[in-house]
Amino acid sequence: MKAFSLSLGCVKNQVDAERATAELMLANFKLTENPKESDIILINTCGFIEAAKEESIDTILSTLKNKKAKQKAIVYGCLSQRYGKELAKEIPEVDFWLGNYKNGMLLESLGYEALAKQCKAAPPRRFKNAEFPHHAYLKVAEGCNRACSFCAIPAIRGKQVSRNIESLVEEAKQLEENGVLELSLIAQDLSSYGIELYKKASLETLLEALLKNTKIPWLRLMYLYPEHITDSLLNLIAKEPRICKYADMPIQHASDKMLKLMQRKYNAKTLRSLLCKMRETVPNITLRTTVLLGFPGETHSDFEELMQLAEEIRFEHLGGFIWSPEEGTPALKLKEERIPEKTARLRLNALIEMQEEISREKNEALIGQILDVILDSAADESEFHFYGRTQGNALESDNIVRILKGKGNIGSIRKAKITNAYAHELDGVLC
Ligand code: SF4
């Protein structure tokens, strides 16, 4: 029996898809890259914003276009959680609309009751994405307790449910045994990890347990919320060489008025002082952030406040989105003026243009330095040998290091001297 598995959306979905695939393997399914020759077609969907919903629906329709009667199609993930009932009437090719992933749910839907039970009691080892065997995401919690007014995630994924430290350490050990050298910790709000389980934000305790019980050389923190980032957490990041000097922390905006409308739980002053403290405590930290432009009520002066903060903090990496009205979000009820998309886009472009310059300057400052680089893949440009990354660059979202010279193995961490730099690439030679 063969299964075809496809996952859309964010890396949190990717982890679910790896779990889902592992589940089918318990029932002796083999993976195939070709949906036509599969018995089961699995599609993990995203429903975060309108564009993601459209992409999910288009993908379902195109993948199932010539589906045979004996094939079974399972759609799960955010889109099916939110719109499964409605979509079931419109897309009858789908056999099961299962919603957010839970251990054992696929096997249960396919009638493997005993295996589903086994899977719920002791989930199988995740089936790791084969493209980068040395990297894995560790999803430490599901859902989110916050109520950011632009965000549909709490409505789709529910309240935060953190996994306990023991099970996360166990999973990290298994991943390490499989050759993982870089573990990226992810959640909707990583800073709040454990708050409902241990009655306090427990990211630091989790990191200490991972450091103690594994030897994974790079632990990376992604999707921090600018709250619960304590001095002792920052000190731990600063002193522990195995924690990447890196923080992905979406700030969304930097004007008090916009932060309040977005229902973020900080203001410009506390945000600024946190960012300065992060730079001071962890001197060579790489800061990645994401911002949201064109939210209702955003004036030019709000936008200028954001530009000013970005200019002051000089994030190493900055990405931006334009607000879109999302069903079920509190932002839809705001009386504030809606910003024309063209204005929002002009603002975003101006910010990105400034950021390109900052990123280029930041990268140029690395020329001549010898840095640890993880070798991710063979280069597909003839003048380079490998593509890799430094601790300051997360997989698939930040810059790459193009290795010009030197022998090495994919999936190893090596020293490389940086020889050239651009806004999104560094060139280097292995030492
Ligand atoms: S913290 Fe993130 S996931 Fe949670 S509501 Fe806010 S934007 Fe959404």
CSV table of C-alpha atoms and ligand atoms in Angstrom, one decimal:
chain,number,residue,atom,x,y,z
A,1,MET,CA,0.0,0.0,0.0
A,2,LYS,CA,1.3,3.4,-0.9
A,3,ALA,CA,0.6,6.9,0.5
A,4,PHE,CA,1.2,10.3,-1.0
A,5,SER,CA,1.7,13.1,1.5
A,6,LEU,CA,1.7,16.9,0.9
A,7,SER,CA,1.9,19.7,3.4
A,8,LEU,CA,1.1,23.3,2.9
A,9,GLY,CA,1.6,26.4,5.1
A,10,CYS,CA,4.0,26.9,8.0
A,11,VAL,CA,6.6,24.7,9.6
A,12,LYS,CA,4.2,23.8,12.4
A,13,ASN,CA,2.2,22.0,9.7
A,14,GLN,CA,5.3,20.3,8.4
A,15,VAL,CA,5.8,18.7,11.9
A,16,ASP,CA,2.2,17.5,11.8
A,17,ALA,CA,2.7,16.0,8.3
A,18,GLU,CA,5.8,14.2,9.6
A,19,ARG,CA,3.8,12.7,12.4
A,20,ALA,CA,0.9,11.8,10.1
A,21,THR,CA,3.3,10.1,7.7
A,22,ALA,CA,4.9,8.1,10.6
A,23,GLU,CA,1.4,7.0,11.6
A,24,LEU,CA,0.7,5.5,8.2
A,25,MET,CA,4.0,3.8,8.2
A,26,LEU,CA,2.9,1.9,11.3
A,27,ALA,CA,0.3,0.4,9.1
A,28,ASN,CA,3.1,-0.5,6.6
A,29,PHE,CA,2.3,2.1,4.0
A,30,LYS,CA,5.2,3.1,1.8
A,31,LEU,CA,5.6,6.7,0.7
A,32,THR,CA,5.3,7.7,-3.0
A,33,GLU,CA,6.0,11.0,-4.7
A,34,ASN,CA,3.3,10.3,-7.2
A,35,PRO,CA,-0.4,10.8,-6.1
A,36,LYS,CA,-1.6,8.7,-9.1
A,37,GLU,CA,0.1,5.6,-7.9
A,38,SER,CA,-1.0,6.0,-4.2
A,39,ASP,CA,-3.7,4.3,-2.3
A,40,ILE,CA,-4.0,7.1,0.2
A,41,ILE,CA,-3.6,10.8,-0.6
A,42,LEU,CA,-2.9,13.0,2.5
A,43,ILE,CA,-3.2,16.8,2.2
A,44,ASN,CA,-2.3,19.0,5.2
A,45,THR,CA,-3.8,22.4,4.6
A,46,CYS,CA,-3.3,26.0,5.8
A,47,GLY,CA,-6.1,28.5,6.5
A,48,PHE,CA,-4.2,31.3,8.0
A,49,ILE,CA,-5.0,34.0,5.5
A,50,GLU,CA,-7.2,34.3,2.4
A,51,ALA,CA,-4.3,33.6,0.0
A,52,ALA,CA,-3.4,30.4,2.0
A,53,LYS,CA,-7.0,29.2,1.9
A,54,GLU,CA,-7.1,29.7,-1.9
A,55,GLU,CA,-3.8,27.8,-2.3
A,56,SER,CA,-5.1,24.9,-0.1
A,57,ILE,CA,-8.3,24.6,-2.1
A,58,ASP,CA,-6.5,24.8,-5.5
A,59,THR,CA,-4.0,22.2,-4.3
A,60,ILE,CA,-6.8,19.8,-3.2
A,61,LEU,CA,-8.6,20.2,-6.5
A,62,SER,CA,-5.5,19.8,-8.7
A,63,THR,CA,-4.2,16.8,-6.7
A,64,LEU,CA,-7.5,15.0,-6.7
A,65,LYS,CA,-8.4,15.8,-10.3
A,66,ASN,CA,-8.2,12.3,-11.6
A,67,LYS,CA,-8.6,10.5,-8.3
A,68,LYS,CA,-9.7,6.9,-8.8
A,69,ALA,CA,-12.6,5.4,-6.9
A,70,LYS,CA,-10.4,3.0,-5.0
A,71,GLN,CA,-8.1,5.8,-3.7
A,72,LYS,CA,-8.9,7.5,-0.4
A,73,ALA,CA,-8.2,11.2,0.1
A,74,ILE,CA,-7.7,12.7,3.6
A,75,VAL,CA,-7.6,16.4,4.1
A,76,TYR,CA,-6.5,17.7,7.5
A,77,GLY,CA,-4.9,20.8,9.1
A,78,CYS,CA,-6.2,24.4,9.6
A,79,LEU,CA,-8.4,24.8,6.5
A,80,SER,CA,-10.3,21.5,7.2
A,81,GLN,CA,-10.6,22.4,10.9
A,82,ARG,CA,-12.4,25.7,10.0
A,83,TYR,CA,-14.3,24.9,6.8
A,84,GLY,CA,-14.3,21.1,6.6
A,85,LYS,CA,-18.1,20.9,6.9
A,86,GLU,CA,-18.8,23.4,4.1
A,87,LEU,CA,-16.0,22.1,1.9
A,88,ALA,CA,-17.2,18.5,2.2
A,89,LYS,CA,-20.3,19.5,0.1
A,90,GLU,CA,-18.2,21.3,-2.5
A,91,ILE,CA,-15.4,18.8,-2.9
A,92,PRO,CA,-16.8,15.3,-2.7
A,93,GLU,CA,-13.5,13.7,-3.9
A,94,VAL,CA,-12.3,14.1,-0.4
A,95,ASP,CA,-13.2,11.1,1.7
A,96,PHE,CA,-12.2,12.4,5.2
A,97,TRP,CA,-12.0,16.0,6.4
A,98,LEU,CA,-10.2,15.5,9.7
A,99,GLY,CA,-9.3,19.0,11.1
A,100,ASN,CA,-6.2,19.7,13.2
A,101,TYR,CA,-3.8,16.8,13.5
A,102,LYS,CA,-4.1,14.5,16.5
A,103,ASN,CA,-2.1,11.3,17.1
A,104,GLY,CA,-3.9,8.3,15.7
A,105,MET,CA,-6.7,10.1,13.8
A,106,LEU,CA,-5.6,9.0,10.3
A,107,LEU,CA,-5.4,5.3,11.2
A,108,GLU,CA,-8.8,5.6,13.0
A,109,SER,CA,-10.4,7.1,9.9
A,110,LEU,CA,-9.0,4.3,7.8
A,111,GLY,CA,-10.3,1.6,10.1
A,112,TYR,CA,-7.1,0.6,11.7
A,113,GLU,CA,-8.6,0.8,15.2
A,114,ALA,CA,-5.9,-1.2,17.1
A,115,LEU,CA,-3.0,0.6,15.5
A,116,ALA,CA,-4.8,4.0,16.1
A,117,LYS,CA,-5.0,3.1,19.8
A,118,GLN,CA,-1.4,2.2,19.9
A,119,CYS,CA,-0.5,5.4,18.2
A,120,LYS,CA,-2.4,7.5,20.7
A,121,ALA,CA,-0.8,5.8,23.6
A,122,ALA,CA,2.8,5.9,22.2
A,123,PRO,CA,3.1,8.0,19.1
A,124,PRO,CA,5.6,6.6,16.6
A,125,ARG,CA,8.9,8.3,15.8
A,126,ARG,CA,8.3,11.2,13.4
A,127,PHE,CA,9.1,10.5,9.8
A,128,LYS,CA,11.7,13.1,9.1
A,129,ASN,CA,11.7,15.3,6.0
A,130,ALA,CA,14.5,13.7,3.9
A,131,GLU,CA,15.7,17.0,2.3
A,132,PHE,CA,17.5,18.2,5.4
A,133,PRO,CA,18.0,15.2,7.7
A,134,HIS,CA,20.3,17.2,10.0
A,135,HIS,CA,17.6,19.7,10.8
A,136,ALA,CA,14.3,19.3,12.7
A,137,TYR,CA,11.6,21.4,14.2
A,138,LEU,CA,10.4,20.6,17.7
A,139,LYS,CA,6.8,21.8,18.1
A,140,VAL,CA,6.6,22.4,21.8
A,141,ALA,CA,2.9,23.6,22.0
A,142,GLU,CA,-0.3,23.7,20.0
A,143,GLY,CA,-2.6,26.7,19.9
A,144,CYS,CA,-2.3,30.1,21.4
A,145,ASN,CA,-3.7,31.9,24.5
A,146,ARG,CA,-3.3,35.4,23.1
A,147,ALA,CA,-5.9,37.4,21.3
A,148,CYS,CA,-4.1,39.4,18.7
A,149,SER,CA,-6.9,41.1,16.9
A,150,PHE,CA,-5.6,40.3,13.4
A,151,CYS,CA,-5.0,36.6,14.0
A,152,ALA,CA,-7.3,33.7,13.3
A,153,ILE,CA,-5.0,31.1,14.9
A,154,PRO,CA,-6.7,30.9,18.3
A,155,ALA,CA,-10.0,30.4,16.5
A,156,ILE,CA,-8.5,27.6,14.4
A,157,ARG,CA,-6.1,25.9,16.7
A,158,GLY,CA,-7.7,26.7,20.1
A,159,LYS,CA,-6.0,27.6,23.4
A,160,GLN,CA,-2.4,26.7,24.0
A,161,VAL,CA,-1.6,23.2,25.0
A,162,SER,CA,2.1,22.6,25.8
A,163,ARG,CA,3.7,19.3,25.6
A,164,ASN,CA,5.5,18.3,28.7
A,165,ILE,CA,9.3,18.6,29.0
A,166,GLU,CA,9.8,14.8,29.3
A,167,SER,CA,8.1,14.0,26.0
A,168,LEU,CA,9.9,16.9,24.3
A,169,VAL,CA,13.3,15.7,25.6
A,170,GLU,CA,12.4,12.2,24.4
A,171,GLU,CA,11.6,13.4,20.9
A,172,ALA,CA,14.7,15.5,20.8
A,173,LYS,CA,16.8,12.4,21.8
A,174,GLN,CA,15.2,10.4,19.0
A,175,LEU,CA,15.9,13.1,16.5
A,176,GLU,CA,19.5,13.3,17.7
A,177,GLU,CA,19.9,9.6,17.2
A,178,ASN,CA,18.7,10.1,13.7
A,179,GLY,CA,21.5,12.6,13.0
A,180,VAL,CA,19.8,15.9,13.8
A,181,LEU,CA,22.4,18.7,14.5
A,182,GLU,CA,20.0,21.6,14.6
A,183,LEU,CA,16.7,21.7,16.5
A,184,SER,CA,14.4,24.7,15.9
A,185,LEU,CA,11.9,25.1,18.8
A,186,ILE,CA,8.6,26.4,17.5
A,187,ALA,CA,5.1,27.3,18.8
A,188,GLN,CA,2.6,30.0,18.0
A,189,ASP,CA,4.0,31.8,21.0
A,190,LEU,CA,7.3,30.2,22.1
A,191,SER,CA,7.8,32.6,25.0
A,192,SER,CA,4.7,31.3,26.7
A,193,TYR,CA,5.7,27.7,26.5
A,194,GLY,CA,4.4,25.8,29.5
A,195,ILE,CA,2.4,28.6,31.0
A,196,GLU,CA,-0.8,26.5,31.3
A,197,LEU,CA,1.0,23.3,32.2
A,198,TYR,CA,3.5,24.5,34.7
A,199,LYS,CA,1.8,27.7,35.8
A,200,LYS,CA,4.7,29.8,34.5
A,201,ALA,CA,6.5,30.4,31.2
A,202,SER,CA,9.0,27.6,31.1
A,203,LEU,CA,11.1,28.0,28.0
A,204,GLU,CA,14.2,28.3,30.0
A,205,THR,CA,13.5,25.1,31.9
A,206,LEU,CA,12.9,23.3,28.7
A,207,LEU,CA,16.1,24.6,27.2
A,208,GLU,CA,18.1,23.4,30.2
A,209,ALA,CA,16.5,20.0,30.0
A,210,LEU,CA,17.4,19.8,26.2
A,211,LEU,CA,21.0,20.9,27.0
A,212,LYS,CA,21.4,18.4,29.7
A,213,ASN,CA,19.8,15.4,28.0
A,214,THR,CA,21.1,15.8,24.4
A,215,LYS,CA,24.2,16.9,22.7
A,216,ILE,CA,22.5,18.6,19.8
A,217,PRO,CA,24.9,21.4,18.8
A,218,TRP,CA,22.4,24.0,17.6
A,219,LEU,CA,19.1,24.8,19.4
A,220,ARG,CA,17.2,27.7,17.8
A,221,LEU,CA,14.3,29.8,19.1
A,222,MET,CA,11.6,30.7,16.7
A,223,TYR,CA,8.4,32.8,17.1
A,224,LEU,CA,9.0,34.4,20.5
A,225,TYR,CA,6.4,36.9,21.7
A,226,PRO,CA,7.9,40.0,23.3
A,227,GLU,CA,6.8,39.0,26.8
A,228,HIS,CA,8.2,36.5,29.3
A,229,ILE,CA,11.7,37.0,27.9
A,230,THR,CA,13.4,37.2,31.2
A,231,ASP,CA,16.9,38.3,32.1
A,232,SER,CA,17.8,34.7,33.0
A,233,LEU,CA,16.6,33.4,29.7
A,234,LEU,CA,18.7,35.9,27.9
A,235,ASN,CA,21.7,35.1,30.1
A,236,LEU,CA,21.3,31.4,29.3
A,237,ILE,CA,21.2,32.2,25.5
A,238,ALA,CA,24.3,34.3,26.0
A,239,LYS,CA,26.4,31.8,27.9
A,240,GLU,CA,25.4,28.6,26.3
A,241,PRO,CA,27.2,28.0,23.0
A,242,ARG,CA,24.7,25.4,21.9
A,243,ILE,CA,21.8,27.9,21.8
A,244,CYS,CA,22.0,29.8,18.6
A,245,LYS,CA,22.5,33.5,19.2
A,246,TYR,CA,19.3,34.1,17.3
A,247,ALA,CA,15.8,35.1,18.1
A,248,ASP,CA,12.8,35.2,15.7
A,249,MET,CA,10.4,37.5,17.4
A,250,PRO,CA,7.5,39.0,15.4
A,251,ILE,CA,6.9,42.5,16.8
A,252,GLN,CA,4.0,43.4,14.3
A,253,HIS,CA,4.3,47.2,14.9
A,254,ALA,CA,6.0,49.9,16.9
A,255,SER,CA,3.4,52.5,17.4
A,256,ASP,CA,1.5,52.4,20.7
A,257,LYS,CA,-1.8,53.1,19.0
A,258,MET,CA,-1.3,50.2,16.5
A,259,LEU,CA,-0.1,47.8,19.2
A,260,LYS,CA,-3.2,48.5,21.2
A,261,LEU,CA,-5.5,48.1,18.2
A,262,MET,CA,-3.7,44.8,17.4
A,263,GLN,CA,-4.2,43.7,21.1
A,264,ARG,CA,-0.6,43.1,21.6
A,265,LYS,CA,0.4,43.1,25.2
A,266,TYR,CA,3.3,45.6,25.1
A,267,ASN,CA,3.9,49.1,24.0
A,268,ALA,CA,6.6,50.9,22.0
A,269,LYS,CA,8.6,51.7,25.2
A,270,THR,CA,8.7,48.2,26.6
A,271,LEU,CA,9.4,46.8,23.2
A,272,ARG,CA,12.3,49.1,22.6
A,273,SER,CA,13.8,48.4,26.0
A,274,LEU,CA,13.4,44.6,25.5
A,275,LEU,CA,15.1,44.7,22.1
A,276,CYS,CA,18.0,46.8,23.5
A,277,LYS,CA,18.3,44.4,26.4
A,278,MET,CA,18.5,41.5,24.0
A,279,ARG,CA,21.3,43.2,22.1
A,280,GLU,CA,23.1,44.1,25.3
A,281,THR,CA,22.8,40.7,27.0
A,282,VAL,CA,23.5,38.6,23.9
A,283,PRO,CA,26.0,40.9,22.1
A,284,ASN,CA,26.2,39.0,18.8
A,285,ILE,CA,22.5,38.1,18.6
A,286,THR,CA,20.7,38.0,15.3
A,287,LEU,CA,17.3,39.4,15.5
A,288,ARG,CA,14.6,38.4,13.0
A,289,THR,CA,11.2,40.1,13.1
A,290,THR,CA,7.9,40.3,11.2
A,291,VAL,CA,5.7,43.3,10.9
A,292,LEU,CA,2.1,43.9,9.8
A,293,LEU,CA,1.3,47.0,7.7
A,294,GLY,CA,-1.9,48.5,6.6
A,295,PHE,CA,-3.8,47.5,9.8
A,296,PRO,CA,-7.0,49.5,10.2
A,297,GLY,CA,-6.3,53.0,11.6
A,298,GLU,CA,-2.6,53.0,10.6
A,299,THR,CA,-1.5,56.6,9.8
A,300,HIS,CA,1.6,57.8,8.1
A,301,SER,CA,3.0,58.8,11.5
A,302,ASP,CA,2.3,55.3,12.9
A,303,PHE,CA,4.2,53.9,10.0
A,304,GLU,CA,7.1,56.4,10.6
A,305,GLU,CA,7.3,55.1,14.2
A,306,LEU,CA,7.8,51.6,12.9
A,307,MET,CA,10.4,52.8,10.4
A,308,GLN,CA,12.2,54.6,13.2
A,309,LEU,CA,12.4,51.6,15.4
A,310,ALA,CA,13.6,49.4,12.6
A,311,GLU,CA,16.3,51.9,11.8
A,312,GLU,CA,17.3,52.1,15.4
A,313,ILE,CA,17.3,48.4,16.2
A,314,ARG,CA,18.7,47.4,12.8
A,315,PHE,CA,17.2,43.9,12.8
A,316,GLU,CA,19.3,41.5,10.8
A,317,HIS,CA,16.3,40.1,9.1
A,318,LEU,CA,12.9,41.7,8.7
A,319,GLY,CA,9.8,40.5,6.8
A,320,GLY,CA,6.4,42.1,6.4
A,321,PHE,CA,2.8,41.4,5.6
A,322,ILE,CA,-0.1,43.5,4.6
A,323,TRP,CA,-3.2,43.1,6.7
A,324,SER,CA,-6.1,41.3,5.2
A,325,PRO,CA,-9.5,41.0,6.8
A,326,GLU,CA,-9.8,37.5,8.2
A,327,GLU,CA,-13.0,35.8,9.1
A,328,GLY,CA,-13.5,35.3,12.9
A,329,THR,CA,-10.9,37.9,13.9
A,330,PRO,CA,-11.7,40.8,16.3
A,331,ALA,CA,-10.1,43.2,13.7
A,332,LEU,CA,-13.1,42.9,11.5
A,333,LYS,CA,-15.2,44.9,14.1
A,334,LEU,CA,-12.8,47.8,14.3
A,335,LYS,CA,-14.3,51.1,13.4
A,336,GLU,CA,-10.9,52.6,12.4
A,337,GLU,CA,-10.4,53.6,8.8
A,338,ARG,CA,-9.3,50.8,6.4
A,339,ILE,CA,-6.1,51.5,4.6
A,340,PRO,CA,-6.0,51.2,0.8
A,341,GLU,CA,-3.9,48.2,-0.2
A,342,LYS,CA,-1.8,50.5,-2.4
A,343,THR,CA,-0.8,52.7,0.6
A,344,ALA,CA,0.0,49.6,2.7
A,345,ARG,CA,2.1,48.2,-0.1
A,346,LEU,CA,4.0,51.5,-0.5
A,347,ARG,CA,4.8,51.5,3.2
A,348,LEU,CA,5.9,47.9,3.1
A,349,ASN,CA,8.1,48.5,0.1
A,350,ALA,CA,9.8,51.5,1.8
A,351,LEU,CA,10.5,49.5,4.9
A,352,ILE,CA,11.9,46.6,2.9
A,353,GLU,CA,14.0,48.9,0.9
A,354,MET,CA,15.6,50.3,4.1
A,355,GLN,CA,16.0,46.8,5.5
A,356,GLU,CA,17.8,45.6,2.4
A,357,GLU,CA,20.5,48.2,3.0
A,358,ILE,CA,20.7,47.3,6.7
A,359,SER,CA,20.9,43.5,5.9
A,360,ARG,CA,23.7,44.2,3.3
A,361,GLU,CA,25.7,46.3,5.8
A,362,LYS,CA,25.2,43.7,8.5
A,363,ASN,CA,26.4,40.9,6.2
A,364,GLU,CA,29.4,43.0,5.0
A,365,ALA,CA,30.5,43.4,8.6
A,366,LEU,CA,31.0,39.6,8.6
A,367,ILE,CA,33.6,39.6,5.8
A,368,GLY,CA,36.9,38.1,7.1
A,369,GLN,CA,35.3,36.5,10.1
A,370,ILE,CA,35.5,32.7,10.7
A,371,LEU,CA,32.1,31.3,11.6
A,372,ASP,CA,30.4,28.0,12.2
A,373,VAL,CA,28.4,27.0,9.1
A,374,ILE,CA,26.1,24.0,8.8
A,375,LEU,CA,26.3,22.5,5.4
A,376,ASP,CA,22.7,22.1,4.2
A,377,SER,CA,23.0,21.0,0.6
A,378,ALA,CA,25.2,20.7,-2.5
A,379,ALA,CA,25.2,23.9,-4.5
A,380,ASP,CA,23.4,24.0,-7.8
A,381,GLU,CA,25.6,26.8,-9.1
A,382,SER,CA,28.8,25.5,-10.7
A,383,GLU,CA,31.1,28.0,-8.9
A,384,PHE,CA,30.0,26.9,-5.4
A,385,HIS,CA,30.4,23.6,-3.6
A,386,PHE,CA,27.7,23.8,-0.8
A,387,TYR,CA,24.9,26.0,0.5
A,388,GLY,CA,25.0,26.4,4.3
A,389,ARG,CA,24.0,28.7,7.1
A,390,THR,CA,25.5,30.4,10.1
A,391,GLN,CA,23.8,30.4,13.6
A,392,GLY,CA,22.3,33.7,12.5
A,393,ASN,CA,20.3,32.2,9.7
A,394,ALA,CA,17.3,29.9,10.1
A,395,LEU,CA,16.6,27.2,7.5
A,396,GLU,CA,14.5,28.3,4.6
A,397,SER,CA,13.8,31.8,5.9
A,398,ASP,CA,17.1,33.6,6.2
A,399,ASN,CA,20.4,34.0,4.3
A,400,ILE,CA,22.5,31.3,2.9
A,401,VAL,CA,26.3,30.9,2.9
A,402,ARG,CA,27.6,29.9,-0.5
A,403,ILE,CA,30.7,27.8,0.0
A,404,LEU,CA,33.2,28.5,-2.8
A,405,LYS,CA,36.0,26.1,-1.7
A,406,GLY,CA,36.7,23.2,0.6
A,407,LYS,CA,35.8,19.6,1.1
A,408,GLY,CA,33.0,18.8,3.5
A,409,ASN,CA,30.0,16.6,4.2
A,410,ILE,CA,26.4,17.7,3.9
A,411,GLY,CA,24.9,17.8,7.3
A,412,SER,CA,28.1,18.7,9.2
A,413,ILE,CA,29.0,21.9,11.0
A,414,ARG,CA,32.3,23.4,9.8
A,415,LYS,CA,34.3,26.6,10.2
A,416,ALA,CA,34.2,28.9,7.2
A,417,LYS,CA,35.8,32.2,6.4
A,418,ILE,CA,33.4,34.8,5.0
A,419,THR,CA,34.8,36.3,1.8
A,420,ASN,CA,32.0,38.3,0.4
A,421,ALA,CA,28.5,39.5,1.3
A,422,TYR,CA,25.3,40.7,-0.2
A,423,ALA,CA,21.9,41.5,1.3
A,424,HIS,CA,20.8,37.9,1.4
A,425,GLU,CA,23.9,35.8,0.8
A,426,LEU,CA,27.3,35.4,2.3
A,427,ASP,CA,30.1,33.7,0.3
A,428,GLY,CA,32.8,31.7,2.2
A,429,VAL,CA,35.5,29.1,2.1
A,430,LEU,CA,35.8,26.2,4.4
A,431,CYS,CA,38.8,26.4,6.8
B,1,SF4,S1,0.6,35.4,19.5
B,1,SF4,FE1,0.8,34.9,17.3
B,1,SF4,S2,-0.6,33.0,17.0
B,1,SF4,FE2,-1.1,34.0,19.0
B,1,SF4,S3,-2.8,35.3,18.5
B,1,SF4,FE3,-1.0,36.6,18.4
B,1,SF4,S4,-0.3,36.5,16.2
B,1,SF4,FE4,-1.8,34.8,16.6
